[in-house]
XYZ file of C-alpha atoms in Angstrom:
665
model
C -46.040 -2.161 -40.932
C -47.206 -5.681 -40.145
C -44.551 -6.033 -37.398
C -45.729 -2.792 -35.791
C -49.368 -3.929 -35.792
C -48.393 -7.283 -34.277
C -46.770 -5.591 -31.260
C -48.790 -2.348 -31.243
C -50.690 -3.099 -28.058
C -47.499 -3.897 -26.140
C -45.663 -0.827 -27.471
C -48.517 1.486 -26.552
C -48.595 -0.077 -23.098
C -44.865 0.698 -22.662
C -45.457 4.338 -23.625
C -48.360 4.590 -21.181
C -46.263 3.048 -18.374
C -43.439 5.534 -18.963
C -45.764 8.569 -19.057
C -47.312 7.395 -15.788
C -43.851 6.903 -14.202
C -42.676 10.360 -15.304
C -45.924 11.947 -14.055
C -46.983 13.402 -17.416
C -50.597 13.406 -16.228
C -52.150 15.650 -18.910
C -50.165 13.942 -21.671
C -51.243 10.538 -20.355
C -54.949 11.540 -20.381
C -54.687 12.847 -23.944
C -52.744 9.734 -25.038
C -55.289 7.348 -23.480
C -58.224 9.284 -24.952
C -56.738 9.274 -28.463
C -55.983 5.524 -28.238
C -59.613 4.897 -27.274
C -60.950 7.053 -30.145
C -58.752 5.206 -32.652
C -59.609 1.827 -31.194
C -56.029 1.081 -30.228
C -55.800 -1.506 -27.434
C -53.587 -0.606 -24.430
C -51.943 -3.626 -22.762
C -51.318 -3.538 -19.032
C -47.694 -4.240 -18.018
C -47.683 -6.900 -15.325
C -44.166 -6.078 -14.220
C -45.123 -2.684 -12.834
C -47.861 -3.976 -10.541
C -45.620 -6.776 -9.229
C -42.845 -4.320 -8.466
C -45.284 -1.984 -6.724
C -46.608 -4.731 -4.437
C -43.101 -5.928 -3.559
C -41.957 -2.367 -2.807
C -44.909 -1.858 -0.473
C -44.015 -5.028 1.474
C -40.383 -3.874 1.910
C -41.515 -0.424 3.039
C -43.916 -1.918 5.595
C -41.193 -4.256 6.918
C -38.770 -1.355 7.368
C -41.350 0.795 9.167
C -42.366 -2.173 11.387
C -38.727 -2.787 12.355
C -38.404 0.948 13.126
C -41.471 0.836 15.404
C -40.322 -2.356 17.175
C -36.746 -1.179 17.675
C -35.463 -4.235 15.779
C -32.081 -2.827 14.827
C -30.633 -5.884 13.048
C -33.699 -6.515 10.844
C -33.965 -2.831 9.937
C -30.356 -2.328 8.846
C -30.244 -5.680 7.020
C -33.239 -4.532 4.945
C -31.795 -1.032 4.644
C -28.479 -2.247 3.193
C -30.157 -4.808 0.946
C -32.780 -2.568 -0.655
C -31.385 0.982 -0.489
C -28.739 1.290 -3.257
C -25.188 1.845 -1.949
C -24.773 4.759 -4.379
C -27.579 6.580 -2.506
C -26.439 5.517 0.986
C -22.835 6.633 0.376
C -23.321 9.787 -1.678
C -26.749 11.280 -1.007
C -26.526 13.775 1.866
C -30.233 13.349 2.753
C -29.788 9.554 3.044
C -26.606 9.955 5.146
C -28.295 12.333 7.597
C -31.398 10.138 7.882
C -29.235 7.048 8.505
C -27.352 8.913 11.261
C -30.593 9.738 13.090
C -31.887 6.183 12.579
C -28.777 4.860 14.357
C -29.508 7.254 17.237
C -33.136 6.026 17.310
C -32.081 2.394 17.752
C -29.265 3.284 20.212
C -31.692 5.006 22.650
C -34.749 2.852 21.866
C -34.578 0.892 25.155
C -34.147 4.103 27.178
C -37.375 5.507 25.697
C -39.548 2.380 25.593
C -38.557 0.259 28.605
C -41.034 0.321 31.499
C -38.374 -0.264 34.149
C -34.607 -0.289 33.891
C -33.548 -1.422 30.396
C -31.634 -4.688 30.004
C -27.982 -3.661 30.489
C -26.518 -6.215 28.086
C -28.932 -5.270 25.297
C -28.387 -1.555 25.925
C -24.573 -1.946 25.900
C -24.793 -3.879 22.637
C -26.853 -1.096 21.008
C -24.496 1.622 22.269
C -21.496 -0.394 21.018
C -23.135 -0.785 17.590
C -23.713 2.987 17.446
C -20.102 3.652 18.522
C -18.788 1.399 15.747
C -20.938 3.279 13.228
C -19.535 6.629 14.442
C -15.962 5.384 14.044
C -16.525 4.013 10.533
C -19.216 5.203 8.166
C -20.545 7.916 10.473
C -17.101 9.527 10.745
C -17.810 11.442 7.512
C -20.315 13.683 9.360
C -18.057 14.474 12.329
C -17.208 17.889 10.884
C -20.894 18.871 10.610
C -22.060 21.118 13.457
C -25.543 19.525 13.464
C -24.179 16.079 14.371
C -21.075 16.923 16.417
C -22.736 16.680 19.895
C -24.003 13.143 19.164
C -20.441 11.773 18.929
C -20.336 12.027 22.733
C -23.563 10.015 23.171
C -21.900 6.562 23.649
C -19.757 7.964 26.481
C -22.498 9.721 28.492
C -23.682 7.526 31.429
C -27.280 8.806 31.415
C -28.205 10.584 28.141
C -31.822 11.128 29.283
C -30.817 13.880 31.719
C -28.013 15.389 29.637
C -29.007 18.817 28.186
C -27.306 18.124 24.799
C -29.669 15.203 24.130
C -32.888 16.711 25.526
C -34.610 16.868 22.107
C -34.053 13.121 21.512
C -36.305 12.234 24.442
C -39.175 14.563 23.535
C -42.410 12.813 22.481
C -42.394 14.467 19.046
C -38.872 13.359 18.017
C -39.632 9.720 17.081
C -42.859 10.427 15.085
C -41.088 13.183 13.128
C -38.207 10.815 12.303
C -40.687 8.116 11.257
C -42.423 10.553 8.891
C -39.059 11.444 7.294
C -38.314 7.742 6.890
C -41.659 7.031 5.189
C -41.247 9.945 2.768
C -37.714 8.831 1.939
C -38.791 5.221 1.318
C -41.689 6.304 -0.877
C -39.340 8.446 -2.954
C -36.658 5.761 -3.249
C -38.956 2.893 -4.155
C -40.815 4.974 -6.668
C -37.510 5.764 -8.354
C -36.552 2.088 -8.287
C -39.737 0.978 -10.175
C -38.066 1.494 -13.504
C -40.486 1.314 -16.475
C -39.805 -1.366 -19.049
C -39.131 1.205 -21.803
C -36.222 2.615 -19.785
C -34.965 -0.905 -19.015
C -34.886 -1.749 -22.730
C -32.962 1.443 -23.422
C -30.374 0.625 -20.749
C -29.927 -2.949 -21.945
C -29.315 -1.700 -25.480
C -26.516 0.527 -24.203
C -25.016 -2.212 -22.045
C -23.258 -3.965 -24.925
C -21.579 -0.696 -25.956
C -20.558 -0.111 -22.350
C -18.981 -3.558 -22.084
C -16.895 -2.950 -25.219
C -15.741 0.400 -23.792
C -14.803 -1.235 -20.505
C -12.774 -3.905 -22.274
C -10.865 -1.249 -24.216
C -10.361 0.712 -21.006
C -8.945 -2.353 -19.216
C -6.623 -3.037 -22.148
C -5.355 0.540 -21.952
C -4.695 0.189 -18.196
C -2.862 -3.090 -18.770
C -0.752 -1.510 -21.528
C 0.166 1.410 -19.240
C 1.103 -1.030 -16.461
C 3.322 -3.049 -18.809
C 4.938 0.143 -20.083
C 5.720 1.162 -16.494
C 7.236 -2.243 -15.738
C 9.412 -2.177 -18.859
C 10.617 1.340 -18.030
C 11.708 0.194 -14.583
C 13.473 -2.836 -16.030
C 15.274 -0.590 -18.520
C 16.428 1.745 -15.721
C 17.690 -1.208 -13.676
C 19.551 -2.750 -16.625
C 21.083 0.637 -17.398
C 22.224 1.029 -13.773
C 23.679 -2.504 -13.776
C 25.485 -1.759 -17.032
C 27.055 1.416 -15.612
C 28.146 -0.416 -12.454
C 29.675 -3.243 -14.476
C 31.582 -0.957 -16.833
C 32.791 1.214 -13.945
C 34.157 -1.778 -12.060
C 35.623 -3.234 -15.233
C 37.449 0.021 -15.970
C 39.124 -0.180 -12.556
C 40.039 -3.805 -13.192
C 41.512 -2.978 -16.586
C 43.608 -0.194 -15.040
C 45.095 -2.768 -12.674
C 45.664 -5.293 -15.427
C 47.331 -2.735 -17.660
C 49.717 -1.849 -14.858
C 50.945 -5.434 -14.844
C 51.751 -5.390 -18.569
C 55.034 -3.601 -18.012
C 55.964 -6.224 -15.441
C 55.483 -9.052 -17.963
C 52.919 -10.662 -15.654
C 50.232 -10.813 -18.333
C 50.375 -10.555 -22.101
C 48.667 -7.744 -24.002
C 46.977 -10.360 -26.183
C 45.300 -11.872 -23.105
C 44.344 -8.409 -21.855
C 42.891 -7.640 -25.284
C 40.761 -10.783 -25.255
C 39.440 -10.045 -21.746
C 38.494 -6.460 -22.598
C 36.917 -7.291 -25.949
C 34.671 -9.847 -24.234
C 33.293 -7.054 -22.040
C 31.918 -5.090 -24.987
C 28.736 -5.679 -26.938
C 28.849 -7.848 -30.050
C 28.520 -4.798 -32.310
C 31.718 -3.248 -30.869
C 33.913 -6.339 -30.650
C 35.174 -6.523 -34.209
C 36.048 -2.841 -34.535
C 37.746 -2.721 -31.124
C 39.701 -5.895 -31.680
C 41.295 -4.432 -34.817
C 41.453 -0.699 -34.080
C 42.560 -0.392 -30.440
C 46.177 -0.739 -29.444
C 45.950 -2.513 -26.083
C 49.726 -2.339 -25.593
C 49.412 1.410 -24.949
C 48.799 2.126 -21.183
C 45.332 3.525 -20.369
C 43.793 2.658 -23.751
C 41.354 -0.014 -22.596
C 40.126 1.809 -19.510
C 39.759 5.042 -21.514
C 37.562 3.225 -24.031
C 35.500 1.690 -21.245
C 34.903 5.026 -19.573
C 34.155 6.641 -22.919
C 31.389 4.084 -23.421
C 29.718 5.552 -20.328
C 29.817 9.140 -21.570
C 26.174 10.248 -21.679
C 24.656 11.454 -24.918
C 22.615 14.615 -25.069
C 19.951 14.058 -22.427
C 16.443 15.361 -22.887
C 15.192 17.708 -20.196
C 12.917 15.835 -17.811
C 10.029 18.111 -16.779
C 9.031 18.472 -13.141
C 5.670 16.966 -12.236
C 2.819 19.385 -11.400
C 2.422 20.538 -7.788
C -0.477 19.171 -5.766
C -2.942 20.478 -3.194
C -1.613 18.490 -0.228
C -4.178 19.816 2.241
C -7.029 18.449 0.123
C -5.079 15.225 -0.483
C -4.535 14.580 3.218
C -8.153 15.429 4.026
C -9.413 12.831 1.528
C -6.834 10.287 2.717
C -8.307 10.608 6.218
C -12.034 11.122 5.542
C -12.594 9.723 2.043
C -14.060 6.319 1.172
C -11.739 3.297 1.332
C -11.715 3.033 -2.465
C -10.690 6.683 -2.864
C -7.987 6.251 -0.200
C -6.591 3.216 -2.045
C -6.483 5.033 -5.407
C -4.792 8.078 -3.830
C -2.164 5.961 -2.039
C -1.504 4.096 -5.299
C -1.175 7.332 -7.312
C 1.177 8.923 -4.752
C 3.342 5.773 -4.750
C 3.455 5.679 -8.554
C 4.674 9.293 -8.522
C 7.739 8.100 -6.609
C 8.351 4.754 -8.290
C 7.838 5.878 -11.915
C 9.476 9.316 -11.743
C 12.895 9.684 -13.369
C 15.799 9.274 -10.916
C 17.421 12.629 -10.357
C 15.786 16.032 -10.137
C 12.259 14.833 -11.005
C 12.148 12.175 -8.281
C 13.947 14.396 -5.753
C 11.388 17.175 -6.337
C 8.496 14.741 -5.806
C 10.005 13.512 -2.534
C 10.835 17.037 -1.349
C 7.187 18.039 -1.919
C 5.943 14.993 0.021
C 8.318 15.668 2.914
C 7.846 19.454 2.910
C 4.058 19.045 3.143
C 4.344 16.229 5.725
C 2.283 13.949 3.484
C 2.227 11.052 5.976
C 1.537 13.330 9.001
C 4.752 12.219 10.717
C 4.840 15.535 12.594
C 1.088 15.724 13.240
C -0.308 15.422 16.770
C -3.999 15.217 15.773
C -6.077 12.170 16.679
C -6.557 11.124 13.054
C -3.601 11.107 10.672
C -2.581 9.641 7.324
C -0.090 7.378 9.099
C -2.976 5.632 10.884
C -4.030 4.114 7.552
C -1.524 1.377 8.452
C -4.190 0.264 10.953
C -7.177 0.618 8.590
C -9.881 -2.044 8.658
C -9.644 -2.203 4.867
C -7.066 -4.754 3.720
C -6.465 -2.817 0.482
C -5.875 0.493 2.295
C -3.486 -1.177 4.787
C -1.524 -2.796 1.977
C -1.312 0.355 -0.159
C -0.227 2.446 2.834
C 2.516 -0.108 3.591
C 3.654 0.029 -0.051
C 3.868 3.841 0.081
C 5.886 3.791 3.334
C 8.215 1.196 1.773
C 8.666 3.475 -1.264
C 9.582 6.375 1.072
C 12.048 4.119 2.902
C 13.695 3.171 -0.409
C 15.145 6.691 -0.655
C 17.676 8.187 1.766
C 15.722 11.443 2.190
C 12.540 9.434 2.711
C 14.172 7.416 5.498
C 15.395 10.621 7.120
C 11.807 11.993 7.062
C 10.269 8.818 8.518
C 13.003 8.484 11.154
C 12.111 11.859 12.676
C 8.952 10.401 14.228
C 9.174 7.588 16.785
C 5.549 6.598 16.099
C 6.416 5.492 12.533
C 8.750 2.744 13.734
C 6.341 1.768 16.505
C 3.382 1.436 14.110
C 5.449 -0.568 11.596
C 6.620 -2.987 14.285
C 3.032 -3.453 15.517
C 1.770 -4.030 11.964
C 4.575 -6.520 11.280
C 3.662 -8.652 14.297
C -0.128 -8.368 13.855
C -0.479 -8.703 10.066
C -1.358 -12.286 9.233
C -4.053 -11.804 6.575
C -2.100 -10.121 3.783
C 1.348 -11.371 2.769
C 2.057 -8.319 0.566
C 1.323 -5.904 3.444
C 3.750 -7.753 5.710
C 6.373 -7.845 2.943
C 6.234 -4.073 2.508
C 6.275 -3.378 6.247
C 9.277 -5.688 6.582
C 10.964 -4.035 3.579
C 10.543 -0.601 5.161
C 11.958 -1.794 8.511
C 14.931 -3.420 6.773
C 15.738 -0.116 5.065
C 15.283 1.686 8.388
C 18.064 -0.538 9.755
C 20.586 1.494 7.730
C 20.198 4.210 10.381
C 21.837 3.709 13.777
C 19.157 5.255 16.043
C 16.518 3.063 14.385
C 18.776 -0.001 14.712
C 19.050 0.716 18.435
C 15.266 1.056 18.812
C 14.562 -2.172 16.891
C 17.096 -4.102 18.976
C 15.600 -2.667 22.164
C 12.088 -3.655 21.024
C 13.168 -7.288 20.672
C 12.813 -7.486 16.888
C 15.736 -9.945 16.753
C 13.675 -12.498 18.704
C 10.739 -12.078 16.290
C 13.028 -12.557 13.276
C 14.608 -15.711 14.741
C 11.146 -17.094 15.410
C 9.812 -16.683 11.842
C 13.100 -17.852 10.273
C 12.772 -21.226 12.009
C 10.471 -22.260 9.147
C 11.851 -20.441 6.057
C 9.956 -22.613 3.556
C 6.691 -20.971 4.686
C 7.989 -17.503 3.757
C 7.881 -15.741 0.399
C 11.257 -15.036 -1.243
C 10.909 -11.322 -0.422
C 10.069 -11.961 3.247
C 12.919 -14.451 3.622
C 15.523 -12.211 1.981
C 14.557 -9.042 3.852
C 14.179 -10.866 7.193
C 17.703 -12.301 6.974
C 19.127 -8.973 5.756
C 17.430 -7.132 8.659
C 18.741 -9.702 11.137
C 22.264 -9.222 9.795
C 22.071 -5.410 10.059
C 20.931 -5.662 13.696
C 23.601 -8.262 14.492
C 26.344 -5.889 13.338
C 25.758 -3.775 16.458
C 27.179 -4.712 19.852
C 23.699 -4.464 21.385
C 22.392 -6.842 18.713
C 25.177 -9.344 19.304
C 24.529 -9.255 23.050
C 20.827 -9.839 22.376
C 21.744 -12.874 20.265
C 23.963 -14.155 23.079
C 20.809 -14.565 25.214
C 19.447 -17.105 22.698
C 22.735 -18.310 21.193
C 21.538 -21.874 20.523
C 18.388 -20.990 18.509
C 20.209 -18.214 16.607
C 23.057 -20.501 15.539
C 20.600 -23.282 14.624
C 18.559 -20.943 12.408
C 21.630 -19.471 10.678
C 23.286 -22.865 10.092
C 20.020 -24.175 8.559
C 19.809 -21.117 6.297
C 23.328 -21.766 4.976
C 21.925 -24.648 2.941
C 18.726 -22.927 1.791
C 17.939 -23.084 -1.924
C 17.521 -19.291 -2.109
C 21.144 -18.252 -2.707
C 20.284 -14.522 -2.477
C 20.271 -14.787 1.329
C 23.775 -16.300 1.669
C 25.720 -12.997 1.988
C 23.426 -11.910 4.864
C 23.604 -15.292 6.632
C 27.402 -15.197 6.364
C 27.516 -11.590 7.587
C 25.304 -12.349 10.599
C 27.334 -15.450 11.546
C 30.665 -13.662 11.228
C 29.414 -10.787 13.355
C 27.883 -12.735 16.268
C 30.867 -15.120 16.460
C 32.902 -12.184 17.787
C 31.124 -12.824 21.121
C 33.047 -15.451 23.157
C 29.918 -17.104 24.624
C 28.418 -17.549 21.132
C 31.712 -18.997 19.841
C 31.629 -21.493 22.703
C 28.065 -22.511 21.857
C 28.974 -22.818 18.158
C 31.941 -25.065 18.870
C 29.800 -27.244 21.141
C 27.291 -27.835 18.332
C 30.030 -28.669 15.801
C 29.672 -25.498 13.736
C 33.072 -25.895 12.049
C 32.109 -29.285 10.613
C 28.837 -27.808 9.325
C 30.699 -24.936 7.670
C 33.274 -27.230 6.058
C 30.447 -29.192 4.438
C 29.460 -26.024 2.601
C 33.046 -25.341 1.542
C 32.905 -28.543 -0.518
C 29.646 -27.532 -2.215
C 29.768 -23.717 -2.447
C 31.041 -21.396 -5.167
C 34.371 -19.584 -4.883
C 32.970 -16.447 -3.223
C 30.931 -18.498 -0.720
C 33.993 -20.624 0.104
C 36.157 -17.573 0.823
C 33.498 -16.060 3.079
C 33.062 -19.308 5.027
C 36.834 -19.475 5.531
C 36.620 -16.042 7.192
C 33.774 -17.317 9.408
C 35.797 -20.418 10.441
C 38.731 -18.149 11.266
C 36.408 -16.034 13.437
C 35.005 -19.195 15.063
C 38.499 -20.353 16.076
C 39.590 -16.906 17.228
C 40.360 -16.369 20.900
C 39.911 -12.586 20.808
C 37.704 -11.160 23.529
C 36.566 -8.184 21.435
C 35.472 -7.816 17.843
C 38.371 -6.678 15.742
C 36.110 -4.741 13.379
C 36.245 -1.001 13.907
C 32.803 0.251 14.931
C 31.517 3.191 16.989
C 28.465 1.613 18.606
C 28.112 4.286 21.246
C 27.768 7.163 18.806
C 24.088 7.348 17.854
C 24.685 10.413 15.659
C 26.837 8.439 13.255
C 24.853 6.642 10.545
C 25.811 3.688 8.406
C 23.672 5.204 5.674
C 25.474 5.667 2.356
C 22.738 7.367 0.335
C 21.271 4.055 -0.847
C 18.451 4.927 -3.258
C 17.029 1.721 -4.747
C 13.419 1.619 -5.959
C 12.372 -2.038 -6.235
C 10.011 -3.369 -8.903
C 8.214 -5.314 -6.122
C 6.676 -2.063 -4.862
C 4.202 -2.049 -7.769
C 3.600 -5.785 -8.191
C 0.147 -7.427 -8.079
C -2.034 -4.298 -7.835
C -5.317 -5.066 -6.037
C -7.520 -2.372 -7.564
C -8.327 -1.389 -11.127
C -10.392 1.689 -12.095
C -13.852 1.220 -13.547
C -14.982 3.033 -16.686
C -14.895 6.779 -16.027
C -12.980 6.359 -12.752
C -9.720 8.309 -12.432
C -6.489 6.774 -11.183
C -2.756 7.423 -11.090
C -1.378 10.753 -12.273
C -4.710 11.630 -13.949
C -6.464 11.458 -10.582
C -3.841 13.673 -8.932
C -3.670 16.325 -11.652
C -7.450 16.434 -12.254
C -8.726 16.565 -8.666
C -5.736 17.754 -6.608
C -3.774 20.234 -8.706
C -2.067 22.841 -6.530
C -0.080 26.034 -6.906
C 3.326 25.557 -8.556
C 5.811 25.541 -5.685
C 8.547 23.214 -6.972
C 11.959 24.611 -6.097
C 15.400 23.142 -6.466
C 17.117 21.951 -3.323
C 20.621 20.749 -2.657
C 20.739 17.000 -2.370
C 22.091 15.616 0.903
C 25.432 13.964 0.271
C 25.819 10.391 1.374
C 28.611 9.296 3.646
C 31.821 8.133 2.093
C 31.733 4.484 1.179
C 33.680 2.045 3.301
C 35.395 -0.315 0.911
C 35.456 -4.000 1.774
C 36.747 -7.031 -0.046
C 34.066 -9.126 -1.761
C 35.755 -12.177 -0.223
C 34.797 -11.167 3.302
C 31.346 -11.505 4.930
C 29.321 -8.272 5.008
C 30.300 -6.039 7.911
C 28.227 -2.917 7.299
C 24.427 -2.534 7.037
C 22.960 -2.805 3.553
C 19.633 -3.523 1.869
C 19.050 -6.402 -0.570
C 18.232 -3.852 -3.271
C 21.465 -1.973 -2.607
C 23.463 -5.205 -2.544
C 22.061 -6.290 -5.916
C 22.768 -2.951 -7.619
C 26.328 -2.978 -6.387
C 26.564 -0.282 -3.721
C 30.015 -0.457 -2.105
C 29.931 -1.932 1.380
């Protein structure tokens, strides 16, 4: 009781302040009267009066800037003191802000005695135009505001009938009255009583704990996703290894009858291929002298167990999705692009992933076939760095799948926009990596190869590869792999012949680069362009054979064999490339159904959801659930693989992901 009495005056003052704030007028009178009767002192809260005086000053400054046409001062104050949650979400605030922009855009036309200063007027009109293209774009579908989108393009708005009301004497005073009412309402709401502040602060600690738990959950889900992808990759590598080993064992077993290799040696080789748990039992129970035994056991190890049915993911409302991707806030766009990408990258390979991609393609998710002025594809040119990057990641995910490449290849504007983004993007390394990754995968298709060669992409690649140490590993690997794919075409070789010296210098420097992942592509590019006599001449003049022989001394066995092929090509006197290729047939594709989803697509995410904010599959299935329309569809068969010895340089287009997972080339 003593503690209460010690702080009674202050507590009663807090109650009085809150009742006054909430406009409980009768209750406040009764409360004050009863306090007086009981002799209870009521303290005056100093904070409220200080806040009131400061709010009045801000309101006066805003109104003064409105009257004086001082656009910069007004909107600086507006953005500083009007909460972004109100500016971005409150329809009344959005409409008022739209008309305020009009007020400042035409201010000189209404208040200048003579002709307004052209430079100042142009600057105001330009500022208004920028607003219409960015934040004001959200109101472009509203009939009330639609005519004003033409205002920046009308030479003399004062005489135009659509803008007649703007130049009436009553328009500005009416707008000013709306502004004053709005400011009074906002600043009254912002004068939070101390009782409410104490309540919020008490909850803050609980909120922080919840946020920490929420972040831990997100991190756990991200790690789980990464581990799942690693497991799928290891499983694919295991299947490739066992499949190849089975073929090898078949060949080795065939030599047993010819006394070329002993069964004991064959047994030791095969046993080493199995896991530790299987070695002992196999070594004692399998008769390796019987033809077909080892390879049968190897293939049996690949026999799948009883697989669980993988459910199809729920259908989505793609119309609503695309609308929000075009007109939503940048943060919403980023979360949607991330969620749509995760649907592809984390879905199970097979029917589940194919159904996701079929739905994306069937609903033209990226607007590849759209002819409207605004499309999802234009997010590649967004002013937001996060939106640009996440759009590039999604396009790269599409390009990682054969059906996705087919969809993207049907629109010429996709390739054009990617090439522009590649050459212009200098702020975000990850955006450029994903654009480059998508283009490299595009180079599996002949028509796209032709377009990239025609657009001079080879020259751009040679230019950035002059300084490989400045490039990330991903950029370096995919740049060299793209260069090789383009150099496999006659048109690409002829393009290289125009800059033979720089091309050979870049490739010879890359031979000794510490990143050994690029060596197959460097070798493939060299072997291919050396089929051109003029390039061979240039290579001999610069002592290319001596350079290559230096690497024979240092390289591994596979590298040595490939370089020997390149030296043989260098010393050839053939006028034409001996490799069979149908360069003139644009309908033939080098594509072999390469479907490789890289872990890099989901690395280093830029955005994390706040408490209560939806993301990923939860966002899609909560806000964008559609009618179930998933139907099975026959998968397009890839072209037959063209087998090639591993000793030779690469002679058919491939992606780094496909090369690592062992696609036949």
